[in-house]
């Protein structure tokens, strides 16, 4: 399970310097760009640029943080950088931190420093693709060698797409067939690094603290319990792998989404997101465990299967123009979602009146991580399940608040959960996977018919409501009979629990049974429209269908979407 040992030694140095540009890939293990930068160089400049695009404080944001990242993820990143700096110091180097627009900072460094090789991990996110083009163009024109290996993922998404005739595979099974067994070798473990070169007039910073970046920590009442960095990633990995039986029997979607003291999954996603953990190393460790057990689960449900879901979404995202939008996205159903900012705010601020949904949204704000099925519940509720709000709005909130926020995976899962894509293409497999989660009679209907109940789904795992009591302490004394539907508790019970519904905790924003039926109808009509027009749905077609939805709603008395549930006194 140990990565190969270093072949590098000081006598191999020749006469040039390298710049190792860290963005993700915040690790020293299995880091081919870092290995290449170190090989044969007289000096290495390990650079990280604090990018205002992600990091500038936004005092007007709905929760502490920048416009694009909540404070938990920024803190996780700073912890990861401090850990990387400390690992580099052990190798005789250090992290050089600079602030500014990354391509400008990088070009200045390439100009002023003794650099012959520019090394950075290949990144498929559109933001980095644009940035990297600028860097590569400048470096090539200046005669600087560029080395940009694929090491954030196990497979190279471009290879898979090429094997598929230039199009990304749209189902997990076809992805598996095309991908086959991966053939990578982990990069060597560095035991030593060339010294940092002369930085001239550049003002190098230490890894900043939240305070130094202008964030006042007291605005956040609770921080995520997950600490950033490669050391913590490897510790967590070892801990997960130490229970070989657990690894061998891992089966998703089995597992309790309400388990928060000891989560039911690895919680390695934020470490994979920032590259504190190499997905290739993780994959190899899992294969090593499998070799030593009699039986183990397989994709899509196994732990290796989870990593392959990640690969699948990376591949589709890379090969699909406008993957993060409904408009202009060929694999996305065109659906006239509503733009109800009040409903969106209720969801975001954990005020839907459904304790299961609200507790998950509190966990998102406080921890930046929730179990996969918890994410399913709230994403379904916001979109096709109850509120019919556009998936892009929910995606934006997840993207900002998750500590594992990942462009390809987040967008992919929102497309899936809103039944805008994937779900129908992966139908049979999902039917099998989710039979345990839904009423069997729903199986093989159109997938949008299968809606997570905001009441009974959570109750199945956690009848006492411990998860809700933890994240929504206002409900901590509510008897278990009412914890998932507190508006049905008699007033005397609410008084005794010191939680009056409508005063201390909101009434439900919609009536689930009515709202979900309405959503099903709307999804049916939207799917029919997409089918009739063979996916070529125009803005005008969507406007017409939206008007029809509004007329249908007006005909109903009383208006069910806004209907308040009666309190039983
Ligand atoms: P484990 O079950 O231990 O799995 C190990 C690894 O496999 C994960 O760390 C992750 O890298 C990968 N993985 C697991 N499930 C999936 C999946 N469904 N799709 C792709 N990769 C997967 N995951 C993110 O990493 N970033 C996101 O921004 C993100 N947004 C999501 C949004 C929605 C609406 C939904 C429903 C899911 C989202 N996921 C996202 C996928 C999944 O929920 C998380 O990867 C998982 O819960 C992370 O916990 P874990 O590390 O304990 O997972």
JSON list of N, CA and C in Angstrom, two decimals, residues 378-403:
[
{"chain": "A", "resi": 378, "resn": "UNK", "atom": "N", "xyz": [-32.77, 16.42, -0.13]},
{"chain": "A", "resi": 378, "resn": "UNK", "atom": "CA", "xyz": [-33.00, 17.86, -0.23]},
{"chain": "A", "resi": 378, "resn": "UNK", "atom": "C", "xyz": [-33.00, 18.33, -1.69]},
{"chain": "A", "resi": 379, "resn": "UNK", "atom": "N", "xyz": [-32.22, 17.64, -2.55]},
{"chain": "A", "resi": 379, "resn": "UNK", "atom": "CA", "xyz": [-32.19, 18.03, -3.96]},
{"chain": "A", "resi": 379, "resn": "UNK", "atom": "C", "xyz": [-33.52, 17.67, -4.62]},
{"chain": "A", "resi": 380, "resn": "UNK", "atom": "N", "xyz": [-34.05, 16.51, -4.27]},
{"chain": "A", "resi": 380, "resn": "UNK", "atom": "CA", "xyz": [-35.34, 16.10, -4.82]},
{"chain": "A", "resi": 380, "resn": "UNK", "atom": "C", "xyz": [-36.43, 17.05, -4.32]},
{"chain": "A", "resi": 381, "resn": "UNK", "atom": "N", "xyz": [-36.40, 17.37, -3.03]},
{"chain": "A", "resi": 381, "resn": "UNK", "atom": "CA", "xyz": [-37.42, 18.25, -2.44]},
{"chain": "A", "resi": 381, "resn": "UNK", "atom": "C", "xyz": [-37.44, 19.61, -3.15]},
{"chain": "A", "resi": 382, "resn": "UNK", "atom": "N", "xyz": [-36.26, 20.18, -3.38]},
{"chain": "A", "resi": 382, "resn": "UNK", "atom": "CA", "xyz": [-36.20, 21.51, -3.98]},
{"chain": "A", "resi": 382, "resn": "UNK", "atom": "C", "xyz": [-36.71, 21.50, -5.42]},
{"chain": "A", "resi": 383, "resn": "UNK", "atom": "N", "xyz": [-36.46, 20.42, -6.15]},
{"chain": "A", "resi": 383, "resn": "UNK", "atom": "CA", "xyz": [-36.74, 20.45, -7.58]},
{"chain": "A", "resi": 383, "resn": "UNK", "atom": "C", "xyz": [-38.03, 19.69, -7.92]},
{"chain": "A", "resi": 384, "resn": "UNK", "atom": "N", "xyz": [-37.89, 18.47, -8.40]},
{"chain": "A", "resi": 384, "resn": "UNK", "atom": "CA", "xyz": [-39.04, 17.74, -8.94]},
{"chain": "A", "resi": 384, "resn": "UNK", "atom": "C", "xyz": [-39.93, 17.13, -7.88]},
{"chain": "A", "resi": 385, "resn": "UNK", "atom": "N", "xyz": [-39.51, 17.18, -6.60]},
{"chain": "A", "resi": 385, "resn": "UNK", "atom": "CA", "xyz": [-40.26, 16.50, -5.55]},
{"chain": "A", "resi": 385, "resn": "UNK", "atom": "C", "xyz": [-41.37, 17.37, -4.97]},
{"chain": "A", "resi": 386, "resn": "UNK", "atom": "N", "xyz": [-41.02, 18.62, -4.65]},
{"chain": "A", "resi": 386, "resn": "UNK", "atom": "CA", "xyz": [-41.98, 19.46, -3.93]},
{"chain": "A", "resi": 386, "resn": "UNK", "atom": "C", "xyz": [-42.04, 20.91, -4.40]},
{"chain": "A", "resi": 387, "resn": "UNK", "atom": "N", "xyz": [-40.88, 21.55, -4.52]},
{"chain": "A", "resi": 387, "resn": "UNK", "atom": "CA", "xyz": [-40.92, 23.01, -4.72]},
{"chain": "A", "resi": 387, "resn": "UNK", "atom": "C", "xyz": [-40.82, 23.42, -6.19]},
{"chain": "A", "resi": 388, "resn": "UNK", "atom": "N", "xyz": [-40.39, 22.53, -7.03]},
{"chain": "A", "resi": 388, "resn": "UNK", "atom": "CA", "xyz": [-40.24, 22.77, -8.47]},
{"chain": "A", "resi": 388, "resn": "UNK", "atom": "C", "xyz": [-39.35, 23.98, -8.78]},
{"chain": "A", "resi": 389, "resn": "UNK", "atom": "N", "xyz": [-38.33, 24.19, -7.94]},
{"chain": "A", "resi": 389, "resn": "UNK", "atom": "CA", "xyz": [-37.37, 25.28, -8.16]},
{"chain": "A", "resi": 389, "resn": "UNK", "atom": "C", "xyz": [-36.25, 24.74, -9.06]},
{"chain": "A", "resi": 390, "resn": "UNK", "atom": "N", "xyz": [-35.68, 25.60, -9.86]},
{"chain": "A", "resi": 390, "resn": "UNK", "atom": "CA", "xyz": [-34.64, 25.22, -10.84]},
{"chain": "A", "resi": 390, "resn": "UNK", "atom": "C", "xyz": [-33.45, 24.56, -10.15]},
{"chain": "A", "resi": 391, "resn": "UNK", "atom": "N", "xyz": [-32.98, 23.44, -10.72]},
{"chain": "A", "resi": 391, "resn": "UNK", "atom": "CA", "xyz": [-31.85, 22.72, -10.14]},
{"chain": "A", "resi": 391, "resn": "UNK", "atom": "C", "xyz": [-30.59, 23.58, -10.09]},
{"chain": "A", "resi": 392, "resn": "UNK", "atom": "N", "xyz": [-30.47, 24.54, -11.03]},
{"chain": "A", "resi": 392, "resn": "UNK", "atom": "CA", "xyz": [-29.25, 25.37, -11.03]},
{"chain": "A", "resi": 392, "resn": "UNK", "atom": "C", "xyz": [-29.14, 26.20, -9.75]},
{"chain": "A", "resi": 393, "resn": "UNK", "atom": "N", "xyz": [-30.31, 26.56, -9.18]},
{"chain": "A", "resi": 393, "resn": "UNK", "atom": "CA", "xyz": [-30.30, 27.39, -7.95]},
{"chain": "A", "resi": 393, "resn": "UNK", "atom": "C", "xyz": [-29.82, 26.56, -6.77]},
{"chain": "A", "resi": 394, "resn": "UNK", "atom": "N", "xyz": [-30.30, 25.33, -6.71]},
{"chain": "A", "resi": 394, "resn": "UNK", "atom": "CA", "xyz": [-29.84, 24.44, -5.62]},
{"chain": "A", "resi": 394, "resn": "UNK", "atom": "C", "xyz": [-28.38, 24.10, -5.80]},
{"chain": "A", "resi": 395, "resn": "UNK", "atom": "N", "xyz": [-27.99, 23.86, -7.04]},
{"chain": "A", "resi": 395, "resn": "UNK", "atom": "CA", "xyz": [-26.59, 23.56, -7.36]},
{"chain": "A", "resi": 395, "resn": "UNK", "atom": "C", "xyz": [-25.67, 24.68, -6.86]},
{"chain": "A", "resi": 396, "resn": "UNK", "atom": "N", "xyz": [-26.10, 25.94, -7.10]},
{"chain": "A", "resi": 396, "resn": "UNK", "atom": "CA", "xyz": [-25.27, 27.08, -6.67]},
{"chain": "A", "resi": 396, "resn": "UNK", "atom": "C", "xyz": [-25.07, 27.06, -5.15]},
{"chain": "A", "resi": 397, "resn": "UNK", "atom": "N", "xyz": [-26.12, 26.72, -4.43]},
{"chain": "A", "resi": 397, "resn": "UNK", "atom": "CA", "xyz": [-26.03, 26.74, -2.96]},
{"chain": "A", "resi": 397, "resn": "UNK", "atom": "C", "xyz": [-25.12, 25.61, -2.47]},
{"chain": "A", "resi": 398, "resn": "UNK", "atom": "N", "xyz": [-25.28, 24.43, -3.06]},
{"chain": "A", "resi": 398, "resn": "UNK", "atom": "CA", "xyz": [-24.37, 23.32, -2.73]},
{"chain": "A", "resi": 398, "resn": "UNK", "atom": "C", "xyz": [-22.93, 23.70, -3.11]},
{"chain": "A", "resi": 399, "resn": "UNK", "atom": "N", "xyz": [-22.78, 24.27, -4.28]},
{"chain": "A", "resi": 399, "resn": "UNK", "atom": "CA", "xyz": [-21.42, 24.58, -4.79]},
{"chain": "A", "resi": 399, "resn": "UNK", "atom": "C", "xyz": [-20.71, 25.52, -3.81]},
{"chain": "A", "resi": 400, "resn": "UNK", "atom": "N", "xyz": [-21.45, 26.44, -3.24]},
{"chain": "A", "resi": 400, "resn": "UNK", "atom": "CA", "xyz": [-20.81, 27.39, -2.33]},
{"chain": "A", "resi": 400, "resn": "UNK", "atom": "C", "xyz": [-20.54, 26.77, -0.96]},
{"chain": "A", "resi": 401, "resn": "UNK", "atom": "N", "xyz": [-21.49, 25.97, -0.47]},
{"chain": "A", "resi": 401, "resn": "UNK", "atom": "CA", "xyz": [-21.39, 25.54, 0.94]},
{"chain": "A", "resi": 401, "resn": "UNK", "atom": "C", "xyz": [-20.70, 24.20, 1.16]},
{"chain": "A", "resi": 402, "resn": "UNK", "atom": "N", "xyz": [-20.68, 23.34, 0.17]},
{"chain": "A", "resi": 402, "resn": "UNK", "atom": "CA", "xyz": [-20.06, 22.02, 0.40]},
{"chain": "A", "resi": 402, "resn": "UNK", "atom": "C", "xyz": [-18.53, 22.16, 0.55]},
{"chain": "A", "resi": 403, "resn": "UNK", "atom": "N", "xyz": [-17.95, 21.41, 1.46]},
{"chain": "A", "resi": 403, "resn": "UNK", "atom": "CA", "xyz": [-16.48, 21.42, 1.51]},
{"chain": "A", "resi": 403, "resn": "UNK", "atom": "C", "xyz": [-15.93, 20.52, 0.40]}
]
